[in-house]
XYZ file of C-alpha atoms in Angstrom:
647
model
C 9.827 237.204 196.984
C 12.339 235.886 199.517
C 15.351 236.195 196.573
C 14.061 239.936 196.206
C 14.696 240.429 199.811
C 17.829 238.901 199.905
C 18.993 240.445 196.791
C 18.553 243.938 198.048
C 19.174 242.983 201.559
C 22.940 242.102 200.054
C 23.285 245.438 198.432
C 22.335 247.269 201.185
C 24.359 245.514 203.073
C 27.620 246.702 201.032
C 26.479 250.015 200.547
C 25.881 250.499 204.386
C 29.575 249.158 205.488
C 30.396 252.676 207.128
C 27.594 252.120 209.805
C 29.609 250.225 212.716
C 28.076 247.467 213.754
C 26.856 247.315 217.784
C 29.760 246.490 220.245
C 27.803 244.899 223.487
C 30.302 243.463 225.313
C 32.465 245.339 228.343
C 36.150 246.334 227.842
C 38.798 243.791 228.227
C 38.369 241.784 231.626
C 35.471 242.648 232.528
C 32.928 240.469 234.578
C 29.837 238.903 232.348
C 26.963 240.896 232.914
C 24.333 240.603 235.537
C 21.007 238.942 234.756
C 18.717 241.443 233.703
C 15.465 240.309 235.309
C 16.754 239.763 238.635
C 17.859 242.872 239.147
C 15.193 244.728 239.602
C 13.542 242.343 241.797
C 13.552 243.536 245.910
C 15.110 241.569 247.947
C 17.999 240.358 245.319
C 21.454 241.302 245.729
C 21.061 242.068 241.580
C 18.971 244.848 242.539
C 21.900 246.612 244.332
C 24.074 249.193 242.539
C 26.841 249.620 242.778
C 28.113 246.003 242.367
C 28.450 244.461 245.732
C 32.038 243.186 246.245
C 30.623 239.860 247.973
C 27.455 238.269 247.787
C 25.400 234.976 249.082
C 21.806 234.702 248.836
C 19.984 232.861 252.160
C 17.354 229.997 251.845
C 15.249 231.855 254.299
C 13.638 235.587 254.080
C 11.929 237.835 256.311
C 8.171 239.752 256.366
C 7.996 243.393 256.932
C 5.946 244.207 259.931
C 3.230 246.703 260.681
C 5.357 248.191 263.671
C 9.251 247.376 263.280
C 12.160 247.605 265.913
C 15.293 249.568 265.479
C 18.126 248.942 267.881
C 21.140 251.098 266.762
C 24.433 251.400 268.687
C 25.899 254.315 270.631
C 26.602 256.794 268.269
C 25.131 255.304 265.171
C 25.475 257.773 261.905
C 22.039 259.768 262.273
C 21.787 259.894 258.426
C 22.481 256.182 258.128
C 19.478 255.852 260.926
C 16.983 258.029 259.144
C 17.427 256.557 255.663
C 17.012 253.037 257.697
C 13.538 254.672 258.901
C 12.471 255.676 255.670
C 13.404 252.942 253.865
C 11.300 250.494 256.077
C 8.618 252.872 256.137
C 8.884 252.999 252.219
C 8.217 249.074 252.297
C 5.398 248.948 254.648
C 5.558 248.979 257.892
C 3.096 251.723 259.789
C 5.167 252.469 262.654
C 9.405 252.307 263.168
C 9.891 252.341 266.876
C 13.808 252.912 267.912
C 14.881 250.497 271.187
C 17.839 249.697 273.240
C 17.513 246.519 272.743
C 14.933 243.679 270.989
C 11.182 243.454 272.379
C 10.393 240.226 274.024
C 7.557 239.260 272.405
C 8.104 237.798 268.980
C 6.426 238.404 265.344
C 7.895 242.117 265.105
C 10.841 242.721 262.395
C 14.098 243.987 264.433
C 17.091 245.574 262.809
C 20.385 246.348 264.064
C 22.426 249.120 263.087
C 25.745 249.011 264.381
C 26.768 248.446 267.767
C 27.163 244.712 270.039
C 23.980 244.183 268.546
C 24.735 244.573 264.986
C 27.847 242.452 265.759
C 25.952 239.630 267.075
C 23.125 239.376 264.463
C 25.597 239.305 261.755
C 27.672 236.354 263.586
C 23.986 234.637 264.117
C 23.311 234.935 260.556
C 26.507 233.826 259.530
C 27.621 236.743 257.847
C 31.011 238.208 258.174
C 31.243 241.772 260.227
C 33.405 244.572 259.576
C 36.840 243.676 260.693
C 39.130 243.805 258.101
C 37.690 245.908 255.852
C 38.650 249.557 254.615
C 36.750 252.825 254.720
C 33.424 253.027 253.541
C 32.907 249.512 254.191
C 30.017 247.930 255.253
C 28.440 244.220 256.076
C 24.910 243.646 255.666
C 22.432 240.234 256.626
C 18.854 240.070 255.912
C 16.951 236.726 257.109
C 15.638 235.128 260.164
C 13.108 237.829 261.256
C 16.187 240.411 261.235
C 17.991 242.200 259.622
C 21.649 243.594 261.213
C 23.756 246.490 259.455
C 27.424 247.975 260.287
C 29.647 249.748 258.641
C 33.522 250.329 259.074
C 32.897 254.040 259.636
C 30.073 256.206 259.360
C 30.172 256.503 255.792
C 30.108 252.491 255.272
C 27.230 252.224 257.591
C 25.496 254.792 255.302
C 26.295 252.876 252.555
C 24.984 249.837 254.163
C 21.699 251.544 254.713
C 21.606 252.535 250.880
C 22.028 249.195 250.352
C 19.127 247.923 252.241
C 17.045 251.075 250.510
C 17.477 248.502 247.424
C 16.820 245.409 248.680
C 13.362 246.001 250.068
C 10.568 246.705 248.349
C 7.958 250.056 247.833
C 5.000 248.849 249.075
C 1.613 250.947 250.530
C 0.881 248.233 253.554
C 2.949 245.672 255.696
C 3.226 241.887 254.569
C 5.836 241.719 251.720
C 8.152 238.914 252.229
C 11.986 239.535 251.405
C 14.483 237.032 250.494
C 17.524 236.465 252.830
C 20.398 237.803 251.489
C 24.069 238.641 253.339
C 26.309 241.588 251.395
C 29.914 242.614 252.443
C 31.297 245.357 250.311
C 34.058 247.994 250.356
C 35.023 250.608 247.453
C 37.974 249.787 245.217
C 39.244 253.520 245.952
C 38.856 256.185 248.140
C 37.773 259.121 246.204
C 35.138 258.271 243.930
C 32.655 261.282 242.814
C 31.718 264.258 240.428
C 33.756 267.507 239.318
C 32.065 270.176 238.287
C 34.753 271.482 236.570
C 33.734 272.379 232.961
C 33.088 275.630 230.919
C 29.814 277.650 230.065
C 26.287 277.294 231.582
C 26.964 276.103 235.422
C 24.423 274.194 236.887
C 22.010 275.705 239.453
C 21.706 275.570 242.814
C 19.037 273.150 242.367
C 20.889 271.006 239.996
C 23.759 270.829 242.568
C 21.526 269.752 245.319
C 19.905 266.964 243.371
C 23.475 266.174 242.432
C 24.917 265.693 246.033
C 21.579 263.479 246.478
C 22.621 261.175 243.227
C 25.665 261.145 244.523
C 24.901 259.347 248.137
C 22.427 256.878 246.737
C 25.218 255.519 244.524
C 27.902 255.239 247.209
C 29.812 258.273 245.710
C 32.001 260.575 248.248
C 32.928 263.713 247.161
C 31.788 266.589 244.535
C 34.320 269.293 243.301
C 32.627 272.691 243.017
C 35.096 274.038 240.148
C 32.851 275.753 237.529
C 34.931 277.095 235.240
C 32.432 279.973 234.921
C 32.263 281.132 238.641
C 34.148 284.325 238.600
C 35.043 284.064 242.350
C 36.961 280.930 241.487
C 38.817 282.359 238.816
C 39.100 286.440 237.751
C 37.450 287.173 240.718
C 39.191 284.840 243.347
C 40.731 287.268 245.663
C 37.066 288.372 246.122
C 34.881 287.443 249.340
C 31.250 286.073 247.736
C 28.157 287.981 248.704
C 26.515 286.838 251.312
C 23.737 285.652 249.186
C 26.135 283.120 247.343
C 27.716 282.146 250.234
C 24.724 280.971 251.629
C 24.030 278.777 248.951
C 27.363 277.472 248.908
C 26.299 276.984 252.990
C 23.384 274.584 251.613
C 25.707 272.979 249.414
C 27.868 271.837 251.832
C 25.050 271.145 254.930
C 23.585 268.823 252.088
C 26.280 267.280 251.437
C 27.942 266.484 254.840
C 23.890 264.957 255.282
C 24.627 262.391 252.293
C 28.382 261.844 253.659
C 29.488 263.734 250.399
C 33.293 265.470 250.860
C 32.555 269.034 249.384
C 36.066 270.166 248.000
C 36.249 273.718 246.845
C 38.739 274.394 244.556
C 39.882 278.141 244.022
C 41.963 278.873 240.289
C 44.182 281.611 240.971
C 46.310 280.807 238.271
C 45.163 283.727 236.084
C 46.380 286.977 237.473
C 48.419 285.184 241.165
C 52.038 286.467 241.994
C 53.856 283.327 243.693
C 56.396 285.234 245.127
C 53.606 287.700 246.877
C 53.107 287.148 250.498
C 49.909 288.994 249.815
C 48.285 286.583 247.332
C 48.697 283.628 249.612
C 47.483 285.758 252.554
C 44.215 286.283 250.087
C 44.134 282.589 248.821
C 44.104 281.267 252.690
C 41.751 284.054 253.618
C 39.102 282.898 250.884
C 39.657 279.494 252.201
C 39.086 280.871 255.676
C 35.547 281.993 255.039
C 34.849 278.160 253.075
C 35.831 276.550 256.299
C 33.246 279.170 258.496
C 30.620 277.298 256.767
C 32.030 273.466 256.705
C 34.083 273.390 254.120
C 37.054 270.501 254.853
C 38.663 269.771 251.612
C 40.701 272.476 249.377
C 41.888 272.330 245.959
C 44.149 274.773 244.118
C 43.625 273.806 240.171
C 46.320 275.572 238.385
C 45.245 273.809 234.634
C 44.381 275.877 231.825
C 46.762 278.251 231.937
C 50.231 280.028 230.561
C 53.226 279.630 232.471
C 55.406 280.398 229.741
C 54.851 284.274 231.237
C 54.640 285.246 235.044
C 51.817 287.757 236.368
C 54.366 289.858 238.220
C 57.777 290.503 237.785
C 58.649 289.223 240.868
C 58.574 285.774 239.657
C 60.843 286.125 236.778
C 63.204 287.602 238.879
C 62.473 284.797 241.786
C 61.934 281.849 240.159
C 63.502 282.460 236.294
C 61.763 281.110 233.032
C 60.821 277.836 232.074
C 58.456 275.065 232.773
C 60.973 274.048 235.980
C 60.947 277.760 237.379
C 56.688 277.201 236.994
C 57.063 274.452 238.718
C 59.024 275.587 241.612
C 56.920 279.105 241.928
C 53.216 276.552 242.152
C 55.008 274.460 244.495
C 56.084 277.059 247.029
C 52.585 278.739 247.043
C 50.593 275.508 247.474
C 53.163 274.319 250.559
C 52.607 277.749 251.890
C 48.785 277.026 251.690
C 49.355 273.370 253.002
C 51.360 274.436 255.788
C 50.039 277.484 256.907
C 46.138 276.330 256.391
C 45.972 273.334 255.976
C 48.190 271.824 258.680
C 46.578 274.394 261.401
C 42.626 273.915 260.585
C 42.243 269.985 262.344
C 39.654 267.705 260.491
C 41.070 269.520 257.400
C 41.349 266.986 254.063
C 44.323 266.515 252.174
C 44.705 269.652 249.525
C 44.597 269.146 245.810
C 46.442 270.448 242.847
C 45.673 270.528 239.282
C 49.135 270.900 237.462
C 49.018 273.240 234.453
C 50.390 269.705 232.482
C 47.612 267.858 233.761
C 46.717 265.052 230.392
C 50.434 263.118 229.810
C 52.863 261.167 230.759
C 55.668 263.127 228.930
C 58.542 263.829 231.883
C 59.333 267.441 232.081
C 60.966 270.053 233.778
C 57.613 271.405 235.278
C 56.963 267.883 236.445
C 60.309 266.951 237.904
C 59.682 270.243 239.874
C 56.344 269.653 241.853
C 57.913 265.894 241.691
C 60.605 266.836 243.915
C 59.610 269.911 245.664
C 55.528 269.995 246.089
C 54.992 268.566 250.132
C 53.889 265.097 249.646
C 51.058 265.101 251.225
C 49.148 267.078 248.440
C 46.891 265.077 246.081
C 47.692 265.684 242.271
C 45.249 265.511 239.717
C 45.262 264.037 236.283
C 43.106 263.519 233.092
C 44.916 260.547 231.604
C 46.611 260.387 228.498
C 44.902 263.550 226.689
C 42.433 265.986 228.479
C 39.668 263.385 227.688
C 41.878 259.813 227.599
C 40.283 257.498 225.432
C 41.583 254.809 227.352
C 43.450 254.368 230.912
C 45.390 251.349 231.590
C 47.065 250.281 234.845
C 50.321 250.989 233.870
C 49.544 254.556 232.556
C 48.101 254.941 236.279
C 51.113 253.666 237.849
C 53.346 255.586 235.666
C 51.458 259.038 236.408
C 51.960 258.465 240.265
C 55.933 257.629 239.845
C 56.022 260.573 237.554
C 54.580 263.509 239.455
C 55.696 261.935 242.614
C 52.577 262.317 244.559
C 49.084 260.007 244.617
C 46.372 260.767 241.779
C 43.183 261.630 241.979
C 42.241 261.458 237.931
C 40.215 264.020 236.861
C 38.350 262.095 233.990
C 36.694 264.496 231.225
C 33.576 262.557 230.570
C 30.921 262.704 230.030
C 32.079 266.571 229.926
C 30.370 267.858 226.389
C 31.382 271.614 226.626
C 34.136 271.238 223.641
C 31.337 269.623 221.631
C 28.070 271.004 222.956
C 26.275 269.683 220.453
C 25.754 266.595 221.530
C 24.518 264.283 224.560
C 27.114 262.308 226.077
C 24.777 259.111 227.185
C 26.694 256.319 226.896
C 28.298 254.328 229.949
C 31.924 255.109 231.504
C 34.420 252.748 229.258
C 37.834 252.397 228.305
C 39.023 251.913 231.627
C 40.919 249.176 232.958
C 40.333 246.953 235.959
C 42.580 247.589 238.333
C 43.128 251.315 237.648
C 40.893 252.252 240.391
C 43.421 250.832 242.613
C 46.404 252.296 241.843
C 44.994 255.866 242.612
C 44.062 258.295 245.531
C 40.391 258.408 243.794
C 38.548 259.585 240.370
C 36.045 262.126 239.652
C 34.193 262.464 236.116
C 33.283 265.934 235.069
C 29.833 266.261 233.703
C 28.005 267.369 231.218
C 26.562 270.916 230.928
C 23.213 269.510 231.298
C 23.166 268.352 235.165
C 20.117 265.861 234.772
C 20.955 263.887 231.526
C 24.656 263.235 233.321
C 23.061 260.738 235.567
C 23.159 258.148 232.777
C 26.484 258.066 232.635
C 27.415 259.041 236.054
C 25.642 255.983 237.493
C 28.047 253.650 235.214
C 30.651 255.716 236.872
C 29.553 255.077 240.427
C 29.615 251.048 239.194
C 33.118 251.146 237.875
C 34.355 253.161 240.593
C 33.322 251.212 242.976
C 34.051 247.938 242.082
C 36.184 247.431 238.930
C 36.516 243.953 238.769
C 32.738 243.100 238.416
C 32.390 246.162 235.891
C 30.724 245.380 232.661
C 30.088 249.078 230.863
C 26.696 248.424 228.755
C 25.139 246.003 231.597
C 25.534 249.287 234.349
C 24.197 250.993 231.079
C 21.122 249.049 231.250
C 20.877 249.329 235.026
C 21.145 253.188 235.001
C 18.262 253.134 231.978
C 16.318 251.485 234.206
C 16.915 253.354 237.052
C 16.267 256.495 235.435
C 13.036 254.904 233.824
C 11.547 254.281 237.284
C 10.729 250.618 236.317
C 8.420 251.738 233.949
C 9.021 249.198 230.961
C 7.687 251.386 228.053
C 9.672 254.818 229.925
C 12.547 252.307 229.699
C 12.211 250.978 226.071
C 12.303 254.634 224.635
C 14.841 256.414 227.084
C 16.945 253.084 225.478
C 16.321 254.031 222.209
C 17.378 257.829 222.596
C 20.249 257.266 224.700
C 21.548 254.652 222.216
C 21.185 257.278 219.429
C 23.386 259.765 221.899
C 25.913 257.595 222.409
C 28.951 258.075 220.941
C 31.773 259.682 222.697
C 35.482 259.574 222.898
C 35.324 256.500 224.866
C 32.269 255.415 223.174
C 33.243 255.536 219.337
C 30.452 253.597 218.374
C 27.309 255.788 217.818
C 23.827 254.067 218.038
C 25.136 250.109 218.514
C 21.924 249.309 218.751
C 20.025 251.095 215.726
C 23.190 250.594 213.867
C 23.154 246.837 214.674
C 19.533 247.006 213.896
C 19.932 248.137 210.135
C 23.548 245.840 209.838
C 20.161 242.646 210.324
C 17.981 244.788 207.407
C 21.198 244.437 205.247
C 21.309 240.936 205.825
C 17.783 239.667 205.704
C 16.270 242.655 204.377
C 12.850 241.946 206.669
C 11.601 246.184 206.733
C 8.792 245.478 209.285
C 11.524 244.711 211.898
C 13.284 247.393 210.990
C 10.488 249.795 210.948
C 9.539 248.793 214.622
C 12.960 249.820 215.965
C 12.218 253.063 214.113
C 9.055 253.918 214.814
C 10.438 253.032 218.335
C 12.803 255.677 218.099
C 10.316 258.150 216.521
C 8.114 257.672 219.397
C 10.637 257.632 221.752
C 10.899 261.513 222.793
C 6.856 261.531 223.193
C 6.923 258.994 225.275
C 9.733 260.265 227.499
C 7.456 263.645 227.680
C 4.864 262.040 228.550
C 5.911 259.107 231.120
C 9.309 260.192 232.506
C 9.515 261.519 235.895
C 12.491 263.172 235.305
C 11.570 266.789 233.879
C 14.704 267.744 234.399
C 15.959 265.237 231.687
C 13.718 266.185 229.459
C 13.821 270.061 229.878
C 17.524 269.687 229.002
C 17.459 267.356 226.047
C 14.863 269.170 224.568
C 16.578 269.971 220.905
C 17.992 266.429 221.013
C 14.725 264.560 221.574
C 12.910 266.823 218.638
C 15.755 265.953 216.501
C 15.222 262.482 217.273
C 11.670 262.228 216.663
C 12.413 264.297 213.088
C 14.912 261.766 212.321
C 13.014 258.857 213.009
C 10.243 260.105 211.073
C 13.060 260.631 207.780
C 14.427 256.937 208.295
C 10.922 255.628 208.697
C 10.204 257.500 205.102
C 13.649 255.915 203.786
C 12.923 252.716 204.400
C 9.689 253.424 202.825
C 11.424 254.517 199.806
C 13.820 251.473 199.811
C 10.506 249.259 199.669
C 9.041 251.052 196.871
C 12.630 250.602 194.797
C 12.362 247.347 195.584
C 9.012 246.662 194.607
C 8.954 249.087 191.599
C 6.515 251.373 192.834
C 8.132 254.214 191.088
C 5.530 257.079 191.557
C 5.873 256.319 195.503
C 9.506 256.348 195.022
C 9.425 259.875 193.329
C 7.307 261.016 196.282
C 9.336 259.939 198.736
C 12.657 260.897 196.959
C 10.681 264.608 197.269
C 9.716 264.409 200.486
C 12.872 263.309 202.518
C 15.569 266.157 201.782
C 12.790 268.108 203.896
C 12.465 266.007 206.702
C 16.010 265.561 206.836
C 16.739 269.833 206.885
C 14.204 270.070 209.888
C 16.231 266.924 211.836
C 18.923 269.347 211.398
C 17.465 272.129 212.158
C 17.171 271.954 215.939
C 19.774 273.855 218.108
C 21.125 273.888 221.667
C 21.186 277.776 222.958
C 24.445 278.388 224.854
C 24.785 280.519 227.110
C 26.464 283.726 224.971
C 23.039 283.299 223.290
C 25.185 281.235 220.506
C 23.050 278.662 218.417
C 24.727 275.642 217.978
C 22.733 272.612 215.800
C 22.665 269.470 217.866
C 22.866 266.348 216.459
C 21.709 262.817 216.976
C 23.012 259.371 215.535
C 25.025 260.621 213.386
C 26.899 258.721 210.743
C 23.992 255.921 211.285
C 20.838 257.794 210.466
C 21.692 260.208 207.964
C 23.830 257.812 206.442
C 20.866 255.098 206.251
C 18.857 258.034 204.727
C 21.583 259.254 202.419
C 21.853 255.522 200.880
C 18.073 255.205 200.750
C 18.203 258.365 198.009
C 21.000 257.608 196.384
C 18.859 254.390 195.299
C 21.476 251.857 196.252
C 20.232 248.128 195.430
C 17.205 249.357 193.977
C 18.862 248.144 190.411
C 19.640 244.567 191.796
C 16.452 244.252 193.131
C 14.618 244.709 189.832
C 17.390 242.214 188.101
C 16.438 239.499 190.750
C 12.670 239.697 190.230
């Protein structure tokens, strides 16, 4: 029996070559990943995402209190304070009282936030403060019967109270005992959020909101409202918004000054704007006016996507002349016009961005050489990479895009973007990009998917690489962000695994499916179908289970198509390895009725279909090149011949 096995396990394991095998490790230079078990565990720095910069656990630990003491400094961040107050009350203790300074009487849990009193608990627990370290830094102590928190700004001592939201525990009473721990962090660049910036179905109000909220808790600092499909962006941008839009927009940005998120809006006039018109920038800086009227501090002006091989007005041509340098000249004169006469007179006003309309090389130009050399320096210029979705980004490509365009970056990275292939979830982790990248630019923003929800997979690998490069390891943050999403539910994890491994593949993710595909690489090799068969009927189960135990409904209202296509195909590979069995064993008359049976399971896993929204049906597709090609070698009977030989 055990030749049989291995004699078909052999074949199989020629005629299944095309499935890649699993790739588990990080790209180049990355940091080994994190222990798996302790990070979930309260009161370990593992727990904490994104990847602290500097760590040390304590020999000592503290006990949340019934009634706990905060002393906060003058002018303490009032977010940072009442995510402190939650978070304590979110780990037991009954009553959070605020003080000047520490009650006398012992046996009560104090914390400090900010202030000389921050200052001194963090020398008394031998932790380093906050000198020294950039924006959005923060230093953090836990141990002793205290715990102190300060941040560089206002933003790092928000950040240092998300921190402490992961160290300490959810728990219904007082008592639980937290291990000492001291953190100092700081982001590895400036910018570090979310673009909305891609085409067809934008995301709801609601979906923003929860957005801005994902956003905070993973130490990210601005979100780009560009939807492509927002007419008053683009053919409508000389517009004012109705008043019911504008209000929501209003939420938008009260939300997200709450969660010390920058809101940038970014206005595309590119499609019908006369450079040369005095009246066009008059209406560009109006439409910025009534952004700033309801808190609005940071502007873009993406010019990407568009001709400039023709002018709008013949102004221009006679202005400005033809060619990619005369482009470049005309954008450059309207955005300093914007910069200077908006920008430099609205104080507490951001740095404007650009898109460039040759936004994904490094190719020198004309067009380049112009905003190069005439664009005011001061205006940020974004940039996709090496192709609008960059497989890779190195350090040097980074450099060279900053010497090139003459300005600092802010990269505009297309993933896990899926409108030029909506047929498929993007759900594996941000890769392909270098340590040390994050370093040589202003900041970096990753465009989303279409489906707001499912983007936090990837977006929370994002917030890890973003934030700390060095320690980055792409399918460890994977795991964290599964686990995350799962709610520490171990059988919500196990299947939310199993589909997002079969929705994996990507531009920076070639590999579909490492796991399943790795999974059926060890059936070719030892040919042992009941271990096989669990990671399938894992996978078949896997979208029921998500239905059922997810908390998430957003996820799952979105992936919909993909999770029945999923279950379909796992119930096809289940009945292929089934059929590869009965070769093997010479069951022929199960064999026929399997051979029968498949091509139908197989047309209804393809027959599920994302709905865009033009009302277009577009068939979605999951594992591909894995599944149906395990399935495809199943009927084609390969080994079954060998099989029968070795017996």
């Amino acid at each position: 029996m055990h030749r049989t096995r291995t004699a078909v396990a052999t074949a199989f394991a020629v005629a299944l070559a095309v499935i890649p095998l699993a790739g588990m490790s990080g790209p180049s230079g990355a940091a080994p990943a994190r222990g798996t078990d302790a990070r979930d565990s309260p009161g370990s720095a593992d727990a904490v995402s994104p990847t602290p910069r500097s760590v040390h656990d304590r020999t000592d630990h503290i006990t949340i209190t019934r009634s706990v003491t905060v002393v906060a400094g003058p002018g303490t961040d009032a977010p940072a304070l009442a995510l402190v107050t939650k978070t304590l009350r979110d780990a037991g203790a009954r009553q959070v009282v605020r003080a000047g300074q520490a009650p006398p009487e012992g046996g009560r849990l104090t914390v400090y936030v900010d202030g000389a009193g921050a200052a001194r608990a963090l020398r008394e627990l031998g932790a380093r403060g906050t000198g020294g370290l950039p924006a959005d830094g923060y230093a953090l102590a836990v141990g002793a019967g205290r715990i102190a928190l300060a941040g560089r700004d206002a933003t790092g001592t928000y950040y240092a109270a998300q921190t402490l939201r992961q160290l300490l525990p959810h728990r219904d009473r007082p008592g639980a005992r937290v291990r000492g721990t001291a953190v100092r962090d700081w982001p590895a660049t400036p910018l570090r959020g979310v673009i909305e910036g891609f085409y067809g179905t934008p995301w709801s109000h609601q979906a923003r909101l929860d957005q801005l909220d994902f956003s905070a808790e993973h130490k990210m600092n601005i979100y780009v409202y560009s939807p492509k499909d927002d007419a008053y962006l683009r053919e409508k941008w000389r517009d004012p918004y109705p008043a019911d839009r504008l209000a929501r927009l209003r939420e938008l940005v009260d939300r997200a000054r709450a969660r010390h998120v920058e809101f940038t809006y970014a206005l595309s006039p590119g499609l019908s704007v006369c450079y040369s018109s005095a009246a066009d920038v008059k209406a560009l800086t109006a439409k910025f006016g009534t952004l700033w009227d309801i808190g609005v501090r940071t502007f873009a002006v993406p010019l990407d996507d568009i001709s400039y091989t023709k002018w709008n007005c013949a102004a221009d041509k006679a202005r400005f002349g033809t060619g990619g340098g005369a482009a470049g000249a005309a954008q450059a004169q309207l955005l300093n016009r914007v910069n200077r006469e908006f920008i430099a007179r609205h104080p507490g006003a951001q740095p404007l961005q650009m898109v460039p309309t040759e936004y994904a090389d490094l190719k020198p130009s004309p067009y380049k050489k112009a905003l190069a050399t005439r664009l005011d320096r001061n205006v940020l210029v974004e940039w996709t990479g090496v192709g609008v979705i960059a497989p890779t980004i190195g350090v040097g490509q980074a450099r060279q895009a900053r010497e090139l365009f003459g300005h600092r970056i802010l990269l505009w990275d297309n993933y896990p973007v899926n409108d030029y292939v909506s047929k498929r979830l993007m759900l594996g982790p941000f890769n392909g990009r270098a340590p040390g990248v994050p370093g040589q630019l202003a900041g970096i923003t990753a465009n989303p998917m279409i489906q707001p929800a499912a983007s936090d997979l990837a977006l929370y690998t994002v917030a890890d690489y973003v934030w700390n490069d060095r320690a980055y390891d792409a399918r460890a943050s994977w795991r964290g962000a599964i686990r995350e999403l799962a709610g520490g539910d171990a059988r919500t994890e196990s299947a939310l695994r199993a589909f997002a491994d079969v929705n994996y593949t990507s531009a920076i993710n070639p590999r579909q499916a490492p796991e399943l595909a790795a999974a059926i690489a060890r059936f070719g090799k030892d040919g042992r179908a009941g271990r096989l068969d669990a990671v399938l009927r894992r996978l078949q189960n896997a979208p029921a289970v998500l239905r059922d135990r997810l908390d998430s409904r957003a996820f799952v209202r979105e992936s919909k198509p993909w999770l029945d296509a999923t279950r379909a195909w796992g119930i096809a590979a289940r009945d292929a390895l089934r059929l590869i069995e009965a070769d093997r064993s010479g069951d022929t008359a199960r064999a026929r009725q399997l051979r029968q049976r498949i091509p139908e399971l197989v047309r209804t896993a393809k027959s599920y279909v994302y709905v865009d929204m033009k009302g277009k049906r577009i068939p979605v597709v999951v594992g591909d090149g894995v599944l149906d090609t395990f399935v495809g070698h199943a009927l084609g009977g390969h080994g079954a011949s060998r099989a029968t030989r070795s017996r």
